[in-house]
Amino acid sequence: MTNPPSPPSLPNPPSLSNPSKTQNPLSVLADDPQGRALGLELPPGALIDRPGGRSRSRLRTKARPEPLLWVSDAPVGIGALAACRGPALAAAGLQAVLFQERTGLECWWVRDELSPASMSDPDDHHVEPVLREFWAGVVPDPEEGEGPDGAGLIAPFGRDWPGLAEHRTPQEDPEAVALALADGLIRDGVLPNPRLALVPAGRGADVPTAMGWRGPVNHENDTALISTVLRSWEDRFGARVIALGFDELHLSVAAPLPTRTAALPVAAEHFAFCPDNVWQGSGSVRAYADEAVTGSGYWGFWWD
């Protein structure tokens, strides 16, 4: 009698110790609040599980949502960002930035202001069409005349999108520039009481989208488009996100624009990205290029 054929071998079941879902890199802080497993020595802080929520490690349960970000309990000083912002943290999938408060908007990150679920993915967008659309939405109508609210606002450019500014190669390490600027902004009182924050994101430009930041909501409510532009500035000018406020964004620039001629196309990008910098600031793209872009290693933005 012939023995029946052996049944086909089946693959081993997946190990329960290796779930398919990637663990949130902030989860380690629930049991390791100082981040020593990440090579850090964090100050006291809290995990923010969802918009408007806080979580200490003793309160965490499997039923709670994954942490969205971590924020220090108290303001930090010079050197705090440099102490934790490095290759090891980035390799763990985290980005360190500063959060800036202001009177009436203390702890804005727990005021139901964050909306990560409403953002698209920066990978789905490209910088040129994003800025072209922004530009079309903010340039004045020809019927408004040639004054500060007309063509003079965007001179020497016209209503057509002028295109991207040319790439510039940084002469210094962008991260070193970022950390030096962060300390300078704290020292000079531009960031008077910053909190240290950790956000799960693959690169600094993606931090605003990953945390669901809505600072530019009066200009653009999908922050992924903001991150798309920030990615391009990272690549073209060595820009780095160093701080966010309720409606403000602070960047370092490792390849500043040395002349007005080089700065003007970048000023046009800034106007498209954050028109309030010009509308309620310099008054024209040309003046803004002179005052805020030419030779500057710091770009600051705020949306009214």
mmCIF file of C-alpha atoms in Angstrom:
data_model
loop_
_atom_site.group_PDB
_atom_site.id
_atom_site.type_symbol
_atom_site.label_atom_id
_atom_site.label_comp_id
_atom_site.label_asym_id
_atom_site.label_seq_id
_atom_site.Cartn_x
_atom_site.Cartn_y
_atom_site.Cartn_z
ATOM 1 C CA MET A 1 0.000 0.000 0.000
ATOM 2 C CA THR A 2 1.369 3.348 -1.025
ATOM 3 C CA ASN A 3 1.725 5.921 1.701
ATOM 4 C CA PRO A 4 -0.301 9.101 1.047
ATOM 5 C CA PRO A 5 1.718 12.129 -0.015
ATOM 6 C CA SER A 6 2.917 14.384 2.753
ATOM 7 C CA PRO A 7 0.895 17.579 3.128
ATOM 8 C CA PRO A 8 2.610 20.693 1.796
ATOM 9 C CA SER A 9 4.683 22.499 4.362
ATOM 10 C CA LEU A 10 3.134 25.685 5.705
ATOM 11 C CA PRO A 11 5.024 28.824 6.544
ATOM 12 C CA ASN A 12 5.740 29.417 10.186
ATOM 13 C CA PRO A 13 3.184 31.728 11.806
ATOM 14 C CA PRO A 14 4.382 35.252 12.366
ATOM 15 C CA SER A 15 6.065 35.836 15.687
ATOM 16 C CA LEU A 16 3.859 37.581 18.200
ATOM 17 C CA SER A 17 6.924 39.391 19.453
ATOM 18 C CA ASN A 18 7.368 41.126 16.089
ATOM 19 C CA PRO A 19 4.100 42.887 15.266
ATOM 20 C CA SER A 20 3.761 44.142 11.728
ATOM 21 C CA LYS A 21 2.921 47.644 12.901
ATOM 22 C CA THR A 22 6.010 49.751 13.506
ATOM 23 C CA GLN A 23 6.222 50.954 17.076
ATOM 24 C CA ASN A 24 5.911 54.672 17.627
ATOM 25 C CA PRO A 25 9.450 55.836 18.527
ATOM 26 C CA LEU A 26 8.031 57.964 21.348
ATOM 27 C CA SER A 27 6.664 54.876 23.090
ATOM 28 C CA VAL A 28 10.059 54.196 24.649
ATOM 29 C CA LEU A 29 9.673 57.359 26.726
ATOM 30 C CA ALA A 30 6.685 55.905 28.570
ATOM 31 C CA ASP A 31 9.054 53.654 30.548
ATOM 32 C CA ASP A 32 12.245 55.637 29.950
ATOM 33 C CA PRO A 33 11.210 59.272 30.499
ATOM 34 C CA GLN A 34 14.748 60.631 30.230
ATOM 35 C CA GLY A 35 15.318 58.892 26.886
ATOM 36 C CA ARG A 36 18.488 57.114 27.957
ATOM 37 C CA ALA A 37 17.791 54.270 25.530
ATOM 38 C CA LEU A 38 18.014 56.911 22.797
ATOM 39 C CA GLY A 39 21.251 58.306 24.178
ATOM 40 C CA LEU A 40 19.480 61.316 25.698
ATOM 41 C CA GLU A 41 19.189 62.977 29.086
ATOM 42 C CA LEU A 42 15.823 64.678 28.717
ATOM 43 C CA PRO A 43 14.431 67.152 31.246
ATOM 44 C CA PRO A 44 11.063 66.354 32.871
ATOM 45 C CA GLY A 45 8.348 66.302 30.238
ATOM 46 C CA ALA A 46 5.072 64.807 29.101
ATOM 47 C CA LEU A 47 3.843 62.723 26.209
ATOM 48 C CA ILE A 48 0.968 64.321 24.317
ATOM 49 C CA ASP A 49 -1.251 61.485 23.199
ATOM 50 C CA ARG A 50 -3.785 63.392 21.172
ATOM 51 C CA PRO A 51 -4.786 67.002 20.542
ATOM 52 C CA GLY A 52 -5.587 68.417 23.948
ATOM 53 C CA GLY A 53 -4.317 65.400 25.937
ATOM 54 C CA ARG A 54 -1.362 64.646 28.187
ATOM 55 C CA SER A 55 -0.042 61.315 29.361
ATOM 56 C CA ARG A 56 2.411 60.292 32.035
ATOM 57 C CA SER A 57 3.911 56.803 31.861
ATOM 58 C CA ARG A 58 1.891 55.542 34.825
ATOM 59 C CA LEU A 59 -1.359 56.468 33.073
ATOM 60 C CA ARG A 60 -0.619 54.786 29.768
ATOM 61 C CA THR A 61 -2.633 51.713 28.823
ATOM 62 C CA LYS A 62 -2.997 49.707 25.651
ATOM 63 C CA ALA A 63 -6.342 51.383 25.047
ATOM 64 C CA ARG A 64 -4.826 54.845 24.840
ATOM 65 C CA PRO A 65 -3.816 56.308 21.489
ATOM 66 C CA GLU A 66 -0.181 56.432 20.460
ATOM 67 C CA PRO A 67 1.778 59.491 21.553
ATOM 68 C CA LEU A 68 1.809 62.387 19.123
ATOM 69 C CA LEU A 69 4.748 64.272 20.601
ATOM 70 C CA TRP A 70 6.752 64.894 23.765
ATOM 71 C CA VAL A 71 7.230 68.343 25.308
ATOM 72 C CA SER A 72 9.347 69.467 28.246
ATOM 73 C CA ASP A 73 7.452 70.639 31.324
ATOM 74 C CA ALA A 74 9.467 73.848 31.614
ATOM 75 C CA PRO A 75 11.333 76.201 29.291
ATOM 76 C CA VAL A 76 14.834 75.188 28.277
ATOM 77 C CA GLY A 77 17.905 77.290 27.719
ATOM 78 C CA ILE A 78 20.933 77.625 25.490
ATOM 79 C CA GLY A 79 22.363 74.271 24.434
ATOM 80 C CA ALA A 80 19.200 72.273 25.109
ATOM 81 C CA LEU A 81 18.455 71.624 21.443
ATOM 82 C CA ALA A 82 22.066 70.699 20.707
ATOM 83 C CA ALA A 83 22.067 68.227 23.606
ATOM 84 C CA CYS A 84 19.530 65.961 21.938
ATOM 85 C CA ARG A 85 19.421 66.832 18.246
ATOM 86 C CA GLY A 86 21.786 64.441 16.544
ATOM 87 C CA PRO A 87 22.115 61.377 14.286
ATOM 88 C CA ALA A 88 21.005 58.922 16.983
ATOM 89 C CA LEU A 89 17.700 60.708 17.501
ATOM 90 C CA ALA A 90 17.070 60.971 13.755
ATOM 91 C CA ALA A 91 17.897 57.275 13.342
ATOM 92 C CA ALA A 92 15.227 56.521 15.953
ATOM 93 C CA GLY A 93 12.673 58.366 13.820
ATOM 94 C CA LEU A 94 12.436 61.482 15.988
ATOM 95 C CA GLN A 95 13.106 65.154 15.353
ATOM 96 C CA ALA A 96 13.898 67.679 18.093
ATOM 97 C CA VAL A 97 12.586 71.237 17.803
ATOM 98 C CA LEU A 98 11.624 74.102 20.081
ATOM 99 C CA PHE A 99 8.055 75.191 20.833
ATOM 100 C CA GLN A 100 7.564 78.896 21.473
ATOM 101 C CA GLU A 101 4.785 80.239 23.692
ATOM 102 C CA ARG A 102 3.430 83.750 23.899
ATOM 103 C CA THR A 103 1.058 85.589 26.213
ATOM 104 C CA GLY A 104 -2.425 84.154 25.928
ATOM 105 C CA LEU A 105 -1.192 81.130 24.000
ATOM 106 C CA GLU A 106 0.718 79.224 26.635
ATOM 107 C CA CYS A 107 0.883 75.469 25.974
ATOM 108 C CA TRP A 108 -0.885 75.915 22.626
ATOM 109 C CA TRP A 109 -0.014 72.286 21.770
ATOM 110 C CA VAL A 110 -2.623 71.029 24.270
ATOM 111 C CA ARG A 111 -5.399 73.414 23.217
ATOM 112 C CA ASP A 112 -7.041 71.236 20.551
ATOM 113 C CA GLU A 113 -5.008 73.128 17.942
ATOM 114 C CA LEU A 114 -3.280 70.080 16.443
ATOM 115 C CA SER A 115 -4.982 68.004 13.771
ATOM 116 C CA PRO A 116 -2.650 65.337 12.339
ATOM 117 C CA ALA A 117 -5.484 63.279 10.857
ATOM 118 C CA SER A 118 -6.579 66.155 8.608
ATOM 119 C CA MET A 119 -3.217 66.502 6.842
ATOM 120 C CA SER A 120 -2.250 64.836 3.580
ATOM 121 C CA ASP A 121 1.174 63.287 2.898
ATOM 122 C CA PRO A 122 4.038 65.544 1.718
ATOM 123 C CA ASP A 123 5.106 62.692 -0.576
ATOM 124 C CA ASP A 124 1.952 63.352 -2.623
ATOM 125 C CA HIS A 125 2.966 66.905 -3.549
ATOM 126 C CA HIS A 126 5.668 68.691 -5.540
ATOM 127 C CA VAL A 127 7.079 72.067 -4.637
ATOM 128 C CA GLU A 128 6.703 73.867 -7.980
ATOM 129 C CA PRO A 129 2.928 73.393 -8.385
ATOM 130 C CA VAL A 130 2.418 74.068 -4.675
ATOM 131 C CA LEU A 131 4.192 77.422 -4.798
ATOM 132 C CA ARG A 132 2.631 78.278 -8.162
ATOM 133 C CA GLU A 133 -0.827 77.828 -6.655
ATOM 134 C CA PHE A 134 0.111 79.786 -3.538
ATOM 135 C CA TRP A 135 1.441 82.602 -5.735
ATOM 136 C CA ALA A 136 -1.731 82.732 -7.822
ATOM 137 C CA GLY A 137 -3.749 83.040 -4.638
ATOM 138 C CA VAL A 138 -1.872 86.005 -3.190
ATOM 139 C CA VAL A 139 -0.743 88.217 -6.082
ATOM 140 C CA PRO A 140 -2.958 91.286 -6.553
ATOM 141 C CA ASP A 141 -5.546 91.629 -9.255
ATOM 142 C CA PRO A 142 -4.413 93.989 -12.084
ATOM 143 C CA GLU A 143 -7.495 96.123 -11.491
ATOM 144 C CA GLU A 144 -6.154 97.063 -8.065
ATOM 145 C CA GLY A 145 -3.584 99.388 -9.652
ATOM 146 C CA GLU A 146 0.148 99.963 -9.368
ATOM 147 C CA GLY A 147 0.369 101.016 -5.698
ATOM 148 C CA PRO A 148 1.416 98.952 -2.681
ATOM 149 C CA ASP A 149 -1.692 96.804 -3.115
ATOM 150 C CA GLY A 150 -1.097 96.374 -6.822
ATOM 151 C CA ALA A 151 1.735 95.538 -9.161
ATOM 152 C CA GLY A 152 4.236 97.408 -6.990
ATOM 153 C CA LEU A 153 3.743 94.807 -4.268
ATOM 154 C CA ILE A 154 5.268 92.008 -6.348
ATOM 155 C CA ALA A 155 7.722 93.956 -8.536
ATOM 156 C CA PRO A 156 9.968 93.065 -10.264
ATOM 157 C CA PHE A 157 7.697 90.060 -10.863
ATOM 158 C CA GLY A 158 4.331 89.920 -12.583
ATOM 159 C CA ARG A 159 1.239 87.868 -11.993
ATOM 160 C CA ASP A 160 2.792 84.772 -13.581
ATOM 161 C CA TRP A 161 4.657 82.520 -11.168
ATOM 162 C CA PRO A 162 8.383 83.429 -11.530
ATOM 163 C CA GLY A 163 9.656 79.892 -10.901
ATOM 164 C CA LEU A 164 11.889 78.401 -8.241
ATOM 165 C CA ALA A 165 15.026 80.142 -7.037
ATOM 166 C CA GLU A 166 18.285 78.426 -7.886
ATOM 167 C CA HIS A 167 19.925 75.906 -5.574
ATOM 168 C CA ARG A 168 22.808 77.141 -3.432
ATOM 169 C CA THR A 169 25.405 74.890 -1.814
ATOM 170 C CA PRO A 170 25.923 75.489 1.927
ATOM 171 C CA GLN A 171 29.482 76.271 2.960
ATOM 172 C CA GLU A 172 28.782 75.134 6.536
ATOM 173 C CA ASP A 173 27.085 72.103 8.078
ATOM 174 C CA PRO A 174 23.330 72.895 8.124
ATOM 175 C CA GLU A 175 22.835 71.211 11.501
ATOM 176 C CA ALA A 176 25.653 73.173 13.105
ATOM 177 C CA VAL A 177 24.165 76.370 11.688
ATOM 178 C CA ALA A 178 20.731 75.408 13.032
ATOM 179 C CA LEU A 179 21.971 74.756 16.556
ATOM 180 C CA ALA A 180 23.999 77.964 16.662
ATOM 181 C CA LEU A 181 21.000 79.978 15.482
ATOM 182 C CA ALA A 182 18.696 78.327 18.036
ATOM 183 C CA ASP A 183 21.027 79.384 20.828
ATOM 184 C CA GLY A 184 21.263 82.885 19.359
ATOM 185 C CA LEU A 185 17.474 83.267 19.174
ATOM 186 C CA ILE A 186 17.161 82.194 22.803
ATOM 187 C CA ARG A 187 19.970 84.531 23.866
ATOM 188 C CA ASP A 188 18.502 87.485 21.952
ATOM 189 C CA GLY A 189 14.975 86.985 23.291
ATOM 190 C CA VAL A 190 13.402 86.026 19.957
ATOM 191 C CA LEU A 191 12.580 82.690 21.606
ATOM 192 C CA PRO A 192 12.334 83.829 25.236
ATOM 193 C CA ASN A 193 10.822 80.721 26.877
ATOM 194 C CA PRO A 194 11.118 77.775 24.481
ATOM 195 C CA ARG A 195 10.069 74.241 25.348
ATOM 196 C CA LEU A 196 11.994 71.274 24.004
ATOM 197 C CA ALA A 197 9.837 68.988 21.839
ATOM 198 C CA LEU A 198 10.311 65.603 20.168
ATOM 199 C CA VAL A 199 8.156 64.705 17.166
ATOM 200 C CA PRO A 200 8.093 61.408 15.218
ATOM 201 C CA ALA A 201 9.094 62.417 11.686
ATOM 202 C CA GLY A 202 11.584 61.287 9.080
ATOM 203 C CA ARG A 203 13.025 64.772 8.521
ATOM 204 C CA GLY A 204 12.715 68.194 10.071
ATOM 205 C CA ALA A 205 10.612 69.585 7.231
ATOM 206 C CA ASP A 206 7.919 67.011 8.027
ATOM 207 C CA VAL A 207 7.574 67.970 11.700
ATOM 208 C CA PRO A 208 4.696 70.462 11.148
ATOM 209 C CA THR A 209 2.673 67.883 9.215
ATOM 210 C CA ALA A 210 3.476 64.962 11.525
ATOM 211 C CA MET A 211 2.223 66.853 14.560
ATOM 212 C CA GLY A 212 -0.780 68.292 12.737
ATOM 213 C CA TRP A 213 0.320 71.898 13.242
ATOM 214 C CA ARG A 214 -2.252 74.415 11.988
ATOM 215 C CA GLY A 215 -0.280 77.646 12.250
ATOM 216 C CA PRO A 216 -0.834 78.709 8.607
ATOM 217 C CA VAL A 217 -4.549 77.761 8.646
ATOM 218 C CA ASN A 218 -5.671 81.215 7.457
ATOM 219 C CA HIS A 219 -3.458 80.764 4.393
ATOM 220 C CA GLU A 220 -3.414 76.967 3.920
ATOM 221 C CA ASN A 221 -5.130 74.319 6.032
ATOM 222 C CA ASP A 222 -3.192 71.312 4.682
ATOM 223 C CA THR A 223 0.183 71.578 6.387
ATOM 224 C CA ALA A 224 1.601 68.883 4.098
ATOM 225 C CA LEU A 225 1.890 71.620 1.453
ATOM 226 C CA ILE A 226 3.921 73.683 3.914
ATOM 227 C CA SER A 227 6.195 70.684 4.526
ATOM 228 C CA THR A 228 6.591 70.230 0.772
ATOM 229 C CA VAL A 229 8.067 73.715 0.520
ATOM 230 C CA LEU A 230 10.201 73.190 3.626
ATOM 231 C CA ARG A 231 11.626 70.000 2.107
ATOM 232 C CA SER A 232 12.656 71.937 -0.966
ATOM 233 C CA TRP A 233 14.265 74.671 1.126
ATOM 234 C CA GLU A 234 16.148 72.016 3.070
ATOM 235 C CA ASP A 235 17.507 70.651 -0.194
ATOM 236 C CA ARG A 236 18.170 73.962 -1.966
ATOM 237 C CA PHE A 237 19.394 76.208 0.858
ATOM 238 C CA GLY A 238 20.308 73.967 3.788
ATOM 239 C CA ALA A 239 17.292 75.285 5.713
ATOM 240 C CA ARG A 240 16.292 73.586 8.987
ATOM 241 C CA VAL A 241 13.198 73.887 11.167
ATOM 242 C CA ILE A 242 14.311 74.938 14.632
ATOM 243 C CA ALA A 243 11.159 76.291 16.311
ATOM 244 C CA LEU A 244 7.391 76.531 15.980
ATOM 245 C CA GLY A 245 4.895 78.766 17.736
ATOM 246 C CA PHE A 246 1.125 78.874 17.581
ATOM 247 C CA ASP A 247 1.284 80.600 14.191
ATOM 248 C CA GLU A 248 5.008 81.158 13.667
ATOM 249 C CA LEU A 249 7.848 79.159 12.177
ATOM 250 C CA HIS A 250 11.586 79.698 12.594
ATOM 251 C CA LEU A 251 14.188 78.346 10.158
ATOM 252 C CA SER A 252 17.961 78.440 9.957
ATOM 253 C CA VAL A 253 19.580 78.801 6.537
ATOM 254 C CA ALA A 254 23.040 77.390 5.832
ATOM 255 C CA ALA A 255 23.241 78.900 2.328
ATOM 256 C CA PRO A 256 21.989 82.487 2.654
ATOM 257 C CA LEU A 257 21.460 84.600 -0.439
ATOM 258 C CA PRO A 258 24.377 87.044 -0.782
ATOM 259 C CA THR A 259 22.850 89.679 -3.075
ATOM 260 C CA ARG A 260 19.495 91.255 -3.813
ATOM 261 C CA THR A 261 19.528 89.649 -7.276
ATOM 262 C CA ALA A 262 19.858 86.200 -5.733
ATOM 263 C CA ALA A 263 17.433 87.021 -2.909
ATOM 264 C CA LEU A 264 14.523 88.306 -5.001
ATOM 265 C CA PRO A 265 13.344 84.903 -6.322
ATOM 266 C CA VAL A 266 13.514 83.543 -2.772
ATOM 267 C CA ALA A 267 11.539 86.538 -1.515
ATOM 268 C CA ALA A 268 8.879 85.683 -4.102
ATOM 269 C CA GLU A 269 8.752 82.138 -2.725
ATOM 270 C CA HIS A 270 8.397 83.525 0.801
ATOM 271 C CA PHE A 271 5.550 85.791 -0.277
ATOM 272 C CA ALA A 272 3.709 82.842 -1.800
ATOM 273 C CA PHE A 273 4.436 80.708 1.274
ATOM 274 C CA CYS A 274 3.612 83.323 3.916
ATOM 275 C CA PRO A 275 2.104 86.514 2.462
ATOM 276 C CA ASP A 276 1.700 88.148 5.891
ATOM 277 C CA ASN A 277 5.479 88.600 6.028
ATOM 278 C CA VAL A 278 5.087 91.091 3.179
ATOM 279 C CA TRP A 279 1.517 92.331 3.552
ATOM 280 C CA GLN A 280 1.942 93.220 7.225
ATOM 281 C CA GLY A 281 5.713 93.531 7.212
ATOM 282 C CA SER A 282 8.016 94.939 4.565
ATOM 283 C CA GLY A 283 5.227 96.105 2.243
ATOM 284 C CA SER A 284 6.663 94.761 -0.996
ATOM 285 C CA VAL A 285 8.606 91.752 -2.248
ATOM 286 C CA ARG A 286 11.561 93.966 -3.159
ATOM 287 C CA ALA A 287 11.737 95.554 0.308
ATOM 288 C CA TYR A 288 11.308 92.159 1.918
ATOM 289 C CA ALA A 289 14.213 90.756 -0.115
ATOM 290 C CA ASP A 290 16.416 93.580 1.180
ATOM 291 C CA GLU A 291 15.277 93.389 4.801
ATOM 292 C CA ALA A 292 14.735 89.695 5.472
ATOM 293 C CA VAL A 293 16.449 87.559 2.829
ATOM 294 C CA THR A 294 19.665 89.119 1.510
ATOM 295 C CA GLY A 295 22.555 87.788 3.566
ATOM 296 C CA SER A 296 20.278 86.364 6.256
ATOM 297 C CA GLY A 297 20.806 82.944 7.838
ATOM 298 C CA TYR A 298 17.460 83.197 9.620
ATOM 299 C CA TRP A 299 14.006 83.012 8.048
ATOM 300 C CA GLY A 300 11.031 83.689 10.292
ATOM 301 C CA PHE A 301 7.386 83.345 9.262
ATOM 302 C CA TRP A 302 4.095 84.202 10.906
ATOM 303 C CA TRP A 303 0.528 83.876 9.709
ATOM 304 C CA ASP A 304 -2.132 86.280 10.965
#
